Amino acid sequence: MRSVSSAGRVDPRVWLLALGTFATGTDLFIVAGLLPAVGRELHLSTALAGQTSTAFAASYAVGAPILAGLTAKVRRKPLLIAVMLVFGLGNVLSAVSTSFTMLLISRVITGSGAALYSANASAVAARISPPEVRGRALAIVYAGMTSAIAFGVPIGNWIGELSSWRWAFGLVAFLAALTVVGIQFFLPDVPTGPVATVRERIAAIRIPQAPTHLMVTAVWTAGTFTVYTYLGTILEQVTGLSAGEQSWVLLLFGVGSFGGVFVGGRLADRFGSVVGLTITISALAVWLVVLTPAIRWPLAAAVAVGVWGLVHWPSFPLLLHRALGIGGDRGDMLLALNNSAVYVGQMFAAAVGGLLANAGMIRWNPLAGAGFEVLAGLALAVSVGAFRRRKRPLPAAANKETEESSPVLRG
């Protein structure tokens, strides 16, 4: 089964997978705007409230490869429905939480559900797409996440301002239910791929270039989330914006992100992931430096945050595209580990951002994020250098600097 026509157009059914990432993305990013309100109601410091993101990230990072292995024999459609139900119930628990402990438990549940959904959605999109549009297919799936930043997060923030942050989590639960209905009635069933044990899936880290690629993913993620996890607090304490004004700034970040993820898909298909990542990671490092002074003034902060979304998100489909190429026949397994690396990066980001917040230095979070992006660029250079050394004995015609020539990407 293919998701593209003979003319190379992505089949509309791929957007059903994006509906679920819209729900998980809204849940993931909505905390940034709600953090001050959650902290006030549950009597938590900024750093401690930020650890709700750490709980989500930790369960995602650990759960992605392990749960993928445990559910390897389950057909994709019923699995996607089941994990969306778990994800929705976790958000209901977040909405009714009366203590920090209860909220942390609910975030672990939602993180586990999101881990399984994202890994399977991206794997299904890749399996049903031919090589020439695979980058765009992955971009569409994760356009759900960026459109969540553009629309879901500001709407959730407005809901939180008008009533309570609890209703914002209720919105996510509703989106999860809507996803379940859409998958049940419109998404065709997709056969499982090669069955692998949990050990085999985790062992995918031994694939050549996989460790350095996962490092690039983790450090790239840390660069943005050192800022984004605490963006609501930064806009409140440094920029001086009200909750309603913050929602508009979050909307600008989301609009930029929505466009950025499609830029990344095009770069992957046209130039390959290595060239694309070199461009996008460099641009992100520069812009986080620009963001550091810009957050002091409302108008400058709004413009800078919008552009930040545009330069951050192109890297994501490029990272997925490269993981598939490096993984070859085990590309699905490496995708799960790549998604785990994203949330390992978020854990580091929450910790580093929290330390700066507690030290009264939250205005320097963007500069710390830029430092992470420099490290991501260095990790990419190491990974590409290792690839070149292995390819050196081959004839010049075969020595193309691209992993996209692997079997999984040739369809």
mmCIF file of C-alpha atoms in Angstrom:
data_model
loop_
_atom_site.group_PDB
_atom_site.id
_atom_site.type_symbol
_atom_site.label_atom_id
_atom_site.label_comp_id
_atom_site.label_asym_id
_atom_site.label_seq_id
_atom_site.Cartn_x
_atom_site.Cartn_y
_atom_site.Cartn_z
ATOM 1 C CA MET A 1 0.000 0.000 0.000
ATOM 2 C CA ARG A 2 1.287 3.442 -0.942
ATOM 3 C CA SER A 3 0.345 6.850 0.410
ATOM 4 C CA VAL A 4 1.243 8.701 -2.759
ATOM 5 C CA SER A 5 -0.206 8.682 -6.205
ATOM 6 C CA SER A 6 1.796 7.984 -9.313
ATOM 7 C CA ALA A 7 2.192 11.744 -9.670
ATOM 8 C CA GLY A 8 4.064 11.858 -6.363
ATOM 9 C CA ARG A 9 1.370 13.525 -4.287
ATOM 10 C CA VAL A 10 1.064 12.616 -0.647
ATOM 11 C CA ASP A 11 -2.185 10.775 0.010
ATOM 12 C CA PRO A 12 -4.591 12.675 2.323
ATOM 13 C CA ARG A 13 -4.739 9.645 4.657
ATOM 14 C CA VAL A 14 -1.290 10.574 5.960
ATOM 15 C CA TRP A 15 -2.960 13.580 7.598
ATOM 16 C CA LEU A 16 -4.876 11.219 9.882
ATOM 17 C CA LEU A 17 -1.569 10.421 11.544
ATOM 18 C CA ALA A 18 -0.961 14.157 11.922
ATOM 19 C CA LEU A 19 -4.207 14.479 13.887
ATOM 20 C CA GLY A 20 -2.667 12.394 16.670
ATOM 21 C CA THR A 21 0.579 14.335 16.689
ATOM 22 C CA PHE A 22 -1.537 17.487 16.942
ATOM 23 C CA ALA A 23 -2.954 16.065 20.194
ATOM 24 C CA THR A 24 0.425 14.946 21.578
ATOM 25 C CA GLY A 25 2.056 18.197 20.484
ATOM 26 C CA THR A 26 -0.603 20.297 22.196
ATOM 27 C CA ASP A 27 -0.077 18.280 25.377
ATOM 28 C CA LEU A 28 3.704 18.558 25.203
ATOM 29 C CA PHE A 29 3.945 22.272 24.500
ATOM 30 C CA ILE A 30 0.921 23.534 26.391
ATOM 31 C CA VAL A 31 2.795 23.356 29.707
ATOM 32 C CA ALA A 32 5.070 26.232 28.676
ATOM 33 C CA GLY A 33 2.215 28.743 28.777
ATOM 34 C CA LEU A 34 0.481 27.211 31.794
ATOM 35 C CA LEU A 35 3.566 26.857 33.985
ATOM 36 C CA PRO A 36 3.073 30.081 35.999
ATOM 37 C CA ALA A 37 -0.593 29.246 36.732
ATOM 38 C CA VAL A 38 0.179 25.617 37.654
ATOM 39 C CA GLY A 39 2.940 26.772 39.970
ATOM 40 C CA ARG A 40 0.723 29.306 41.722
ATOM 41 C CA GLU A 41 -2.210 26.938 42.276
ATOM 42 C CA LEU A 42 -0.116 23.986 43.455
ATOM 43 C CA HIS A 43 2.338 26.220 45.362
ATOM 44 C CA LEU A 44 5.393 25.198 43.322
ATOM 45 C CA SER A 45 8.530 27.081 42.344
ATOM 46 C CA THR A 46 9.179 27.729 38.656
ATOM 47 C CA ALA A 47 11.867 25.044 38.533
ATOM 48 C CA LEU A 48 9.699 22.461 40.313
ATOM 49 C CA ALA A 49 6.687 23.160 38.105
ATOM 50 C CA GLY A 50 8.984 22.734 35.110
ATOM 51 C CA GLN A 51 9.718 19.185 36.212
ATOM 52 C CA THR A 52 6.249 18.176 35.024
ATOM 53 C CA SER A 53 7.827 18.425 31.577
ATOM 54 C CA THR A 54 10.688 16.252 32.825
ATOM 55 C CA ALA A 55 8.234 13.553 33.947
ATOM 56 C CA PHE A 56 6.577 13.549 30.522
ATOM 57 C CA ALA A 57 9.958 13.473 28.787
ATOM 58 C CA ALA A 58 11.417 10.719 30.974
ATOM 59 C CA SER A 59 8.466 8.375 30.440
ATOM 60 C CA TYR A 60 8.616 9.087 26.712
ATOM 61 C CA ALA A 61 12.371 8.503 26.473
ATOM 62 C CA VAL A 62 12.257 5.208 28.371
ATOM 63 C CA GLY A 63 8.940 4.074 26.960
ATOM 64 C CA ALA A 64 9.575 4.572 23.225
ATOM 65 C CA PRO A 65 11.953 1.621 22.628
ATOM 66 C CA ILE A 66 10.624 -0.634 25.383
ATOM 67 C CA LEU A 67 6.927 -0.257 24.602
ATOM 68 C CA ALA A 68 7.632 -0.489 20.874
ATOM 69 C CA GLY A 69 9.284 -3.857 21.468
ATOM 70 C CA LEU A 70 6.505 -5.144 23.706
ATOM 71 C CA THR A 71 3.841 -4.213 21.162
ATOM 72 C CA ALA A 72 5.762 -5.217 18.032
ATOM 73 C CA LYS A 73 3.286 -7.976 17.105
ATOM 74 C CA VAL A 74 0.211 -5.773 17.491
ATOM 75 C CA ARG A 75 -1.273 -4.430 14.265
ATOM 76 C CA ARG A 76 -0.754 -0.730 13.866
ATOM 77 C CA LYS A 77 -4.331 0.547 13.687
ATOM 78 C CA PRO A 78 -5.638 -1.008 16.952
ATOM 79 C CA LEU A 79 -2.352 -0.080 18.636
ATOM 80 C CA LEU A 80 -2.667 3.569 17.634
ATOM 81 C CA ILE A 81 -6.240 3.616 18.945
ATOM 82 C CA ALA A 82 -5.252 2.006 22.252
ATOM 83 C CA VAL A 83 -2.351 4.347 22.967
ATOM 84 C CA MET A 84 -4.491 7.384 22.128
ATOM 85 C CA LEU A 85 -7.040 6.208 24.693
ATOM 86 C CA VAL A 86 -4.298 5.883 27.335
ATOM 87 C CA PHE A 87 -2.971 9.292 26.371
ATOM 88 C CA GLY A 88 -6.432 10.847 26.689
ATOM 89 C CA LEU A 89 -7.050 9.284 30.094
ATOM 90 C CA GLY A 90 -3.686 10.604 31.293
ATOM 91 C CA ASN A 91 -4.747 14.122 30.366
ATOM 92 C CA VAL A 92 -8.020 13.704 32.215
ATOM 93 C CA LEU A 93 -5.941 12.813 35.282
ATOM 94 C CA SER A 94 -3.779 15.911 34.728
ATOM 95 C CA ALA A 95 -6.915 18.050 34.595
ATOM 96 C CA VAL A 96 -8.175 16.816 37.987
ATOM 97 C CA SER A 97 -4.781 16.705 39.753
ATOM 98 C CA THR A 98 -4.805 18.191 43.250
ATOM 99 C CA SER A 99 -1.136 17.679 44.116
ATOM 100 C CA PHE A 100 2.272 17.791 42.504
ATOM 101 C CA THR A 101 2.637 14.014 42.891
ATOM 102 C CA MET A 102 -0.663 13.331 41.158
ATOM 103 C CA LEU A 103 0.267 15.682 38.343
ATOM 104 C CA LEU A 104 3.632 13.960 37.892
ATOM 105 C CA ILE A 105 1.956 10.534 37.669
ATOM 106 C CA SER A 106 -0.464 11.825 35.059
ATOM 107 C CA ARG A 107 2.410 13.221 32.996
ATOM 108 C CA VAL A 108 4.161 9.835 33.089
ATOM 109 C CA ILE A 109 0.994 8.194 31.722
ATOM 110 C CA THR A 110 0.574 10.736 28.945
ATOM 111 C CA GLY A 111 4.264 10.556 28.055
ATOM 112 C CA SER A 112 4.063 6.783 27.662
ATOM 113 C CA GLY A 113 1.037 7.042 25.386
ATOM 114 C CA ALA A 114 2.624 9.787 23.310
ATOM 115 C CA ALA A 115 5.826 7.735 22.944
ATOM 116 C CA LEU A 116 4.063 4.789 21.360
ATOM 117 C CA TYR A 117 1.873 6.939 19.162
ATOM 118 C CA SER A 118 4.659 9.088 17.731
ATOM 119 C CA ALA A 119 6.995 6.175 17.025
ATOM 120 C CA ASN A 120 4.284 4.200 15.236
ATOM 121 C CA ALA A 121 2.842 7.167 13.344
ATOM 122 C CA SER A 122 6.215 8.127 11.887
ATOM 123 C CA ALA A 123 7.090 4.502 11.093
ATOM 124 C CA VAL A 124 3.763 3.923 9.323
ATOM 125 C CA ALA A 125 4.146 7.127 7.315
ATOM 126 C CA ALA A 126 7.649 6.082 6.251
ATOM 127 C CA ARG A 127 6.654 2.522 5.364
ATOM 128 C CA ILE A 128 3.822 3.571 3.055
ATOM 129 C CA SER A 129 5.807 6.339 1.332
ATOM 130 C CA PRO A 130 8.256 5.959 -1.571
ATOM 131 C CA PRO A 131 11.707 7.559 -1.228
ATOM 132 C CA GLU A 132 11.049 10.671 -3.297
ATOM 133 C CA VAL A 133 8.370 11.990 -0.930
ATOM 134 C CA ARG A 134 9.322 10.329 2.343
ATOM 135 C CA GLY A 135 10.683 13.566 3.794
ATOM 136 C CA ARG A 136 7.396 15.320 2.999
ATOM 137 C CA ALA A 137 5.348 12.456 4.459
ATOM 138 C CA LEU A 138 7.287 12.659 7.726
ATOM 139 C CA ALA A 139 6.919 16.446 7.663
ATOM 140 C CA ILE A 140 3.137 16.078 7.362
ATOM 141 C CA VAL A 141 2.963 13.738 10.349
ATOM 142 C CA TYR A 142 4.927 16.177 12.451
ATOM 143 C CA ALA A 143 3.091 19.159 11.009
ATOM 144 C CA GLY A 144 0.466 18.011 13.485
ATOM 145 C CA MET A 145 2.924 18.809 16.253
ATOM 146 C CA THR A 146 3.865 22.198 14.864
ATOM 147 C CA SER A 147 0.252 23.111 14.134
ATOM 148 C CA ALA A 148 -0.392 22.254 17.776
ATOM 149 C CA ILE A 149 2.111 24.946 18.674
ATOM 150 C CA ALA A 150 0.436 27.326 16.247
ATOM 151 C CA PHE A 151 -3.159 26.705 17.341
ATOM 152 C CA GLY A 152 -3.515 24.169 20.162
ATOM 153 C CA VAL A 153 -1.109 25.824 22.582
ATOM 154 C CA PRO A 154 -2.444 29.411 22.242
ATOM 155 C CA ILE A 155 -6.032 28.126 22.478
ATOM 156 C CA GLY A 156 -5.098 26.135 25.574
ATOM 157 C CA ASN A 157 -3.402 29.200 27.028
ATOM 158 C CA TRP A 158 -6.495 31.327 26.406
ATOM 159 C CA ILE A 159 -8.664 28.645 27.999
ATOM 160 C CA GLY A 160 -6.363 28.648 31.003
ATOM 161 C CA GLU A 161 -6.595 32.439 31.252
ATOM 162 C CA LEU A 162 -10.397 32.502 30.955
ATOM 163 C CA SER A 163 -11.080 29.649 33.345
ATOM 164 C CA SER A 164 -8.325 27.331 34.639
ATOM 165 C CA TRP A 165 -5.255 25.485 33.422
ATOM 166 C CA ARG A 166 -7.232 22.296 34.141
ATOM 167 C CA TRP A 167 -9.577 22.936 31.215
ATOM 168 C CA ALA A 168 -6.552 23.229 28.936
ATOM 169 C CA PHE A 169 -5.671 19.606 29.695
ATOM 170 C CA GLY A 170 -9.331 18.800 29.113
ATOM 171 C CA LEU A 171 -8.915 20.222 25.603
ATOM 172 C CA VAL A 172 -6.070 17.760 24.980
ATOM 173 C CA ALA A 173 -8.237 14.861 26.170
ATOM 174 C CA PHE A 174 -10.909 15.939 23.670
ATOM 175 C CA LEU A 175 -8.326 16.038 20.861
ATOM 176 C CA ALA A 176 -7.255 12.514 21.788
ATOM 177 C CA ALA A 177 -10.856 11.300 21.552
ATOM 178 C CA LEU A 178 -11.238 12.974 18.166
ATOM 179 C CA THR A 179 -8.077 11.203 16.986
ATOM 180 C CA VAL A 180 -9.444 7.828 18.064
ATOM 181 C CA VAL A 181 -12.614 8.400 16.038
ATOM 182 C CA GLY A 182 -10.645 9.510 12.968
ATOM 183 C CA ILE A 183 -8.301 6.516 13.042
ATOM 184 C CA GLN A 184 -11.143 4.062 13.617
ATOM 185 C CA PHE A 185 -13.221 5.190 10.663
ATOM 186 C CA PHE A 186 -10.723 6.469 8.105
ATOM 187 C CA LEU A 187 -7.223 5.053 8.565
ATOM 188 C CA PRO A 188 -6.635 1.727 6.781
ATOM 189 C CA ASP A 189 -4.949 -1.006 8.754
ATOM 190 C CA VAL A 190 -1.207 -1.299 8.197
ATOM 191 C CA PRO A 191 0.620 -4.599 8.693
ATOM 192 C CA THR A 192 3.321 -4.765 11.315
ATOM 193 C CA GLY A 193 6.918 -4.547 10.206
ATOM 194 C CA PRO A 194 9.627 -7.035 11.142
ATOM 195 C CA VAL A 195 9.051 -8.184 14.728
ATOM 196 C CA ALA A 196 11.928 -7.355 17.065
ATOM 197 C CA THR A 197 12.397 -7.893 20.779
ATOM 198 C CA VAL A 198 12.991 -5.065 23.249
ATOM 199 C CA ARG A 199 16.664 -6.044 23.380
ATOM 200 C CA GLU A 200 16.959 -5.945 19.595
ATOM 201 C CA ARG A 201 15.313 -2.548 19.452
ATOM 202 C CA ILE A 202 17.605 -1.065 22.072
ATOM 203 C CA ALA A 203 20.556 -2.741 20.332
ATOM 204 C CA ALA A 204 19.816 -0.541 17.315
ATOM 205 C CA ILE A 205 21.997 2.011 19.065
ATOM 206 C CA ARG A 206 24.969 -0.054 17.860
ATOM 207 C CA ILE A 207 24.147 0.738 14.225
ATOM 208 C CA PRO A 208 27.059 2.702 12.732
ATOM 209 C CA GLN A 209 26.504 6.446 13.188
ATOM 210 C CA ALA A 210 23.458 5.848 15.410
ATOM 211 C CA PRO A 211 25.097 7.014 18.691
ATOM 212 C CA THR A 212 26.339 10.274 17.230
ATOM 213 C CA HIS A 213 23.043 10.854 15.417
ATOM 214 C CA LEU A 214 21.094 10.343 18.647
ATOM 215 C CA MET A 215 23.440 12.786 20.341
ATOM 216 C CA VAL A 216 22.692 15.362 17.646
ATOM 217 C CA THR A 217 18.956 14.864 18.222
ATOM 218 C CA ALA A 218 19.206 15.133 22.026
ATOM 219 C CA VAL A 219 21.421 18.212 22.075
ATOM 220 C CA TRP A 220 19.428 19.943 19.320
ATOM 221 C CA THR A 221 16.269 19.401 21.378
ATOM 222 C CA ALA A 222 17.919 20.687 24.551
ATOM 223 C CA GLY A 223 18.852 23.896 22.765
ATOM 224 C CA THR A 224 15.275 24.960 22.126
ATOM 225 C CA PHE A 225 13.602 23.465 25.187
ATOM 226 C CA THR A 226 15.986 25.173 27.586
ATOM 227 C CA VAL A 227 14.038 28.224 26.461
ATOM 228 C CA TYR A 228 10.618 26.900 25.449
ATOM 229 C CA THR A 229 9.869 24.978 28.656
ATOM 230 C CA TYR A 230 10.155 28.266 30.574
ATOM 231 C CA LEU A 231 8.894 30.594 27.842
ATOM 232 C CA GLY A 232 5.742 31.568 29.738
ATOM 233 C CA THR A 233 7.837 32.528 32.765
ATOM 234 C CA ILE A 234 10.380 34.378 30.600
ATOM 235 C CA LEU A 235 7.654 36.379 28.875
ATOM 236 C CA GLU A 236 6.094 37.186 32.237
ATOM 237 C CA GLN A 237 9.217 38.033 34.244
ATOM 238 C CA VAL A 238 11.662 39.349 31.620
ATOM 239 C CA THR A 239 9.454 40.725 28.840
ATOM 240 C CA GLY A 240 6.631 41.845 31.139
ATOM 241 C CA LEU A 241 3.720 40.403 29.147
ATOM 242 C CA SER A 242 0.326 39.445 30.544
ATOM 243 C CA ALA A 243 -1.083 35.942 30.066
ATOM 244 C CA GLY A 244 -3.215 37.106 27.138
ATOM 245 C CA GLU A 245 -0.241 38.780 25.447
ATOM 246 C CA GLN A 246 1.845 35.643 25.955
ATOM 247 C CA SER A 247 -0.764 33.658 24.010
ATOM 248 C CA TRP A 248 -0.204 35.839 20.953
ATOM 249 C CA VAL A 249 3.554 35.350 21.181
ATOM 250 C CA LEU A 250 3.066 31.580 21.453
ATOM 251 C CA LEU A 251 0.861 31.810 18.372
ATOM 252 C CA LEU A 252 3.691 33.501 16.449
ATOM 253 C CA PHE A 253 6.093 30.730 17.470
ATOM 254 C CA GLY A 254 3.568 28.160 16.272
ATOM 255 C CA VAL A 255 2.983 29.854 12.921
ATOM 256 C CA GLY A 256 6.729 29.935 12.334
ATOM 257 C CA SER A 257 7.015 26.291 13.392
ATOM 258 C CA PHE A 258 4.255 25.183 11.027
ATOM 259 C CA GLY A 259 6.123 26.661 8.072
ATOM 260 C CA GLY A 260 9.483 25.451 9.328
ATOM 261 C CA VAL A 261 8.624 21.755 9.417
ATOM 262 C CA PHE A 262 7.674 21.831 5.731
ATOM 263 C CA VAL A 263 10.920 23.618 4.904
ATOM 264 C CA GLY A 264 12.721 20.719 6.586
ATOM 265 C CA GLY A 265 10.807 18.161 4.538
ATOM 266 C CA ARG A 266 11.718 19.917 1.302
ATOM 267 C CA LEU A 267 15.366 20.180 2.316
ATOM 268 C CA ALA A 268 15.452 16.454 3.091
ATOM 269 C CA ASP A 269 14.019 15.485 -0.293
ATOM 270 C CA ARG A 270 16.100 17.934 -2.331
ATOM 271 C CA PHE A 271 19.505 18.134 -0.634
ATOM 272 C CA GLY A 272 19.622 15.249 1.827
ATOM 273 C CA SER A 273 19.591 15.333 5.591
ATOM 274 C CA VAL A 274 23.263 16.136 6.266
ATOM 275 C CA VAL A 275 23.321 19.337 4.210
ATOM 276 C CA GLY A 276 19.903 20.317 5.543
ATOM 277 C CA LEU A 277 20.904 19.780 9.179
ATOM 278 C CA THR A 278 24.131 21.737 8.727
ATOM 279 C CA ILE A 279 22.098 24.707 7.523
ATOM 280 C CA THR A 280 19.262 24.519 10.045
ATOM 281 C CA ILE A 281 21.304 23.837 13.181
ATOM 282 C CA SER A 282 23.670 26.704 12.345
ATOM 283 C CA ALA A 283 20.752 29.063 11.772
ATOM 284 C CA LEU A 284 19.141 28.033 15.058
ATOM 285 C CA ALA A 285 22.324 28.630 17.050
ATOM 286 C CA VAL A 286 22.638 32.130 15.610
ATOM 287 C CA TRP A 287 19.003 32.974 16.231
ATOM 288 C CA LEU A 288 19.037 31.860 19.869
ATOM 289 C CA VAL A 289 21.868 34.340 20.389
ATOM 290 C CA VAL A 290 19.680 37.021 18.792
ATOM 291 C CA LEU A 291 16.762 35.995 21.023
ATOM 292 C CA THR A 292 18.788 36.655 24.197
ATOM 293 C CA PRO A 293 18.595 40.480 24.055
ATOM 294 C CA ALA A 294 15.311 40.526 22.094
ATOM 295 C CA ILE A 295 13.250 39.103 24.992
ATOM 296 C CA ARG A 296 13.721 42.344 26.922
ATOM 297 C CA TRP A 297 11.271 44.280 24.704
ATOM 298 C CA PRO A 298 7.739 43.109 23.826
ATOM 299 C CA LEU A 299 7.755 43.838 20.085
ATOM 300 C CA ALA A 300 11.279 42.513 19.576
ATOM 301 C CA ALA A 301 10.442 39.414 21.604
ATOM 302 C CA ALA A 302 7.319 38.715 19.514
ATOM 303 C CA VAL A 303 9.194 38.963 16.207
ATOM 304 C CA ALA A 304 12.194 37.004 17.467
ATOM 305 C CA VAL A 305 10.043 34.194 18.884
ATOM 306 C CA GLY A 306 8.158 33.871 15.582
ATOM 307 C CA VAL A 307 11.392 33.588 13.592
ATOM 308 C CA TRP A 308 12.748 31.178 16.216
ATOM 309 C CA GLY A 309 9.894 28.759 15.454
ATOM 310 C CA LEU A 310 10.682 29.030 11.736
ATOM 311 C CA VAL A 311 14.392 28.190 12.140
ATOM 312 C CA HIS A 312 13.970 25.529 14.833
ATOM 313 C CA TRP A 313 11.509 23.094 13.268
ATOM 314 C CA PRO A 314 13.095 22.377 9.863
ATOM 315 C CA SER A 315 15.640 20.195 11.674
ATOM 316 C CA PHE A 316 13.052 17.736 12.962
ATOM 317 C CA PRO A 317 11.984 16.002 9.711
ATOM 318 C CA LEU A 318 15.646 16.092 8.673
ATOM 319 C CA LEU A 319 16.621 14.194 11.834
ATOM 320 C CA LEU A 320 13.887 11.610 11.202
ATOM 321 C CA HIS A 321 14.917 11.266 7.563
ATOM 322 C CA ARG A 322 18.543 10.694 8.554
ATOM 323 C CA ALA A 323 17.588 8.174 11.257
ATOM 324 C CA LEU A 324 15.701 6.117 8.675
ATOM 325 C CA GLY A 325 18.665 6.219 6.310
ATOM 326 C CA ILE A 326 21.195 5.238 8.959
ATOM 327 C CA GLY A 327 18.938 2.484 10.296
ATOM 328 C CA GLY A 328 18.413 0.750 6.943
ATOM 329 C CA ASP A 329 16.282 -2.346 7.531
ATOM 330 C CA ARG A 330 16.147 -1.399 11.222
ATOM 331 C CA GLY A 331 15.016 2.126 10.501
ATOM 332 C CA ASP A 332 11.798 1.725 12.535
ATOM 333 C CA MET A 333 13.837 0.747 15.592
ATOM 334 C CA LEU A 334 16.161 3.699 15.219
ATOM 335 C CA LEU A 335 13.148 6.010 14.837
ATOM 336 C CA ALA A 336 11.938 4.906 18.276
ATOM 337 C CA LEU A 337 15.377 5.597 19.752
ATOM 338 C CA ASN A 338 15.481 8.941 17.939
ATOM 339 C CA ASN A 339 12.175 9.912 19.539
ATOM 340 C CA SER A 340 13.608 8.860 22.909
ATOM 341 C CA ALA A 341 16.616 11.099 22.263
ATOM 342 C CA VAL A 342 14.244 14.036 21.756
ATOM 343 C CA TYR A 343 12.903 13.587 25.256
ATOM 344 C CA VAL A 344 16.314 12.950 26.799
ATOM 345 C CA GLY A 345 17.140 16.372 25.418
ATOM 346 C CA GLN A 346 14.021 17.786 27.040
ATOM 347 C CA MET A 347 15.059 16.367 30.404
ATOM 348 C CA PHE A 348 18.431 18.111 30.160
ATOM 349 C CA ALA A 349 16.681 21.277 29.022
ATOM 350 C CA ALA A 350 14.270 21.289 31.969
ATOM 351 C CA ALA A 351 17.160 20.751 34.386
ATOM 352 C CA VAL A 352 19.452 23.410 32.915
ATOM 353 C CA GLY A 353 16.615 25.894 32.452
ATOM 354 C CA GLY A 354 15.438 25.248 36.011
ATOM 355 C CA LEU A 355 18.913 25.870 37.427
ATOM 356 C CA LEU A 356 19.113 29.203 35.616
ATOM 357 C CA ALA A 357 15.602 30.125 36.798
ATOM 358 C CA ASN A 358 16.420 29.325 40.433
ATOM 359 C CA ALA A 359 19.605 31.375 40.168
ATOM 360 C CA GLY A 360 17.639 34.395 38.922
ATOM 361 C CA MET A 361 19.288 34.125 35.485
ATOM 362 C CA ILE A 362 16.308 33.027 33.400
ATOM 363 C CA ARG A 363 16.980 35.801 30.890
ATOM 364 C CA TRP A 364 20.107 33.880 29.837
ATOM 365 C CA ASN A 365 18.230 30.696 28.916
ATOM 366 C CA PRO A 366 18.362 31.500 25.156
ATOM 367 C CA LEU A 367 22.146 31.866 25.290
ATOM 368 C CA ALA A 368 22.415 28.502 27.033
ATOM 369 C CA GLY A 369 20.220 27.082 24.258
ATOM 370 C CA ALA A 370 22.608 28.484 21.635
ATOM 371 C CA GLY A 371 25.443 26.673 23.382
ATOM 372 C CA PHE A 372 23.557 23.390 23.044
ATOM 373 C CA GLU A 373 23.087 24.019 19.320
ATOM 374 C CA VAL A 374 26.831 24.543 18.867
ATOM 375 C CA LEU A 375 27.351 21.143 20.501
ATOM 376 C CA ALA A 376 24.738 19.644 18.172
ATOM 377 C CA GLY A 377 26.643 20.983 15.172
ATOM 378 C CA LEU A 378 29.873 19.496 16.464
ATOM 379 C CA ALA A 379 28.193 16.115 17.017
ATOM 380 C CA LEU A 380 26.888 16.211 13.439
ATOM 381 C CA ALA A 381 30.388 16.961 12.141
ATOM 382 C CA VAL A 382 31.783 13.991 14.079
ATOM 383 C CA SER A 383 29.053 11.721 12.713
ATOM 384 C CA VAL A 384 29.598 12.826 9.100
ATOM 385 C CA GLY A 385 33.384 12.542 9.489
ATOM 386 C CA ALA A 386 33.066 8.943 10.657
ATOM 387 C CA PHE A 387 30.860 8.185 7.657
ATOM 388 C CA ARG A 388 33.432 9.617 5.259
ATOM 389 C CA ARG A 389 36.231 7.535 6.757
ATOM 390 C CA ARG A 390 34.227 4.329 6.295
ATOM 391 C CA LYS A 391 33.339 5.223 2.708
ATOM 392 C CA ARG A 392 36.852 6.243 1.614
ATOM 393 C CA PRO A 393 37.871 2.853 0.118
ATOM 394 C CA LEU A 394 34.866 2.818 -2.228
ATOM 395 C CA PRO A 395 34.947 4.163 -5.798
ATOM 396 C CA ALA A 396 34.186 7.842 -6.172
ATOM 397 C CA ALA A 397 30.805 7.137 -7.783
ATOM 398 C CA ALA A 398 29.722 5.195 -4.720
ATOM 399 C CA ASN A 399 31.136 7.653 -2.241
ATOM 400 C CA LYS A 400 28.057 9.878 -2.007
ATOM 401 C CA GLU A 401 27.791 11.629 1.311
ATOM 402 C CA THR A 402 24.244 10.552 2.035
ATOM 403 C CA GLU A 403 22.622 7.900 4.142
ATOM 404 C CA GLU A 404 19.411 8.214 2.144
ATOM 405 C CA SER A 405 20.676 5.581 -0.284
ATOM 406 C CA SER A 406 19.887 2.802 2.195
ATOM 407 C CA PRO A 407 17.324 0.099 1.309
ATOM 408 C CA VAL A 408 14.592 1.496 3.502
ATOM 409 C CA LEU A 409 14.714 4.809 1.689
ATOM 410 C CA ARG A 410 14.813 3.234 -1.741
ATOM 411 C CA GLY A 411 11.422 1.695 -0.955
#
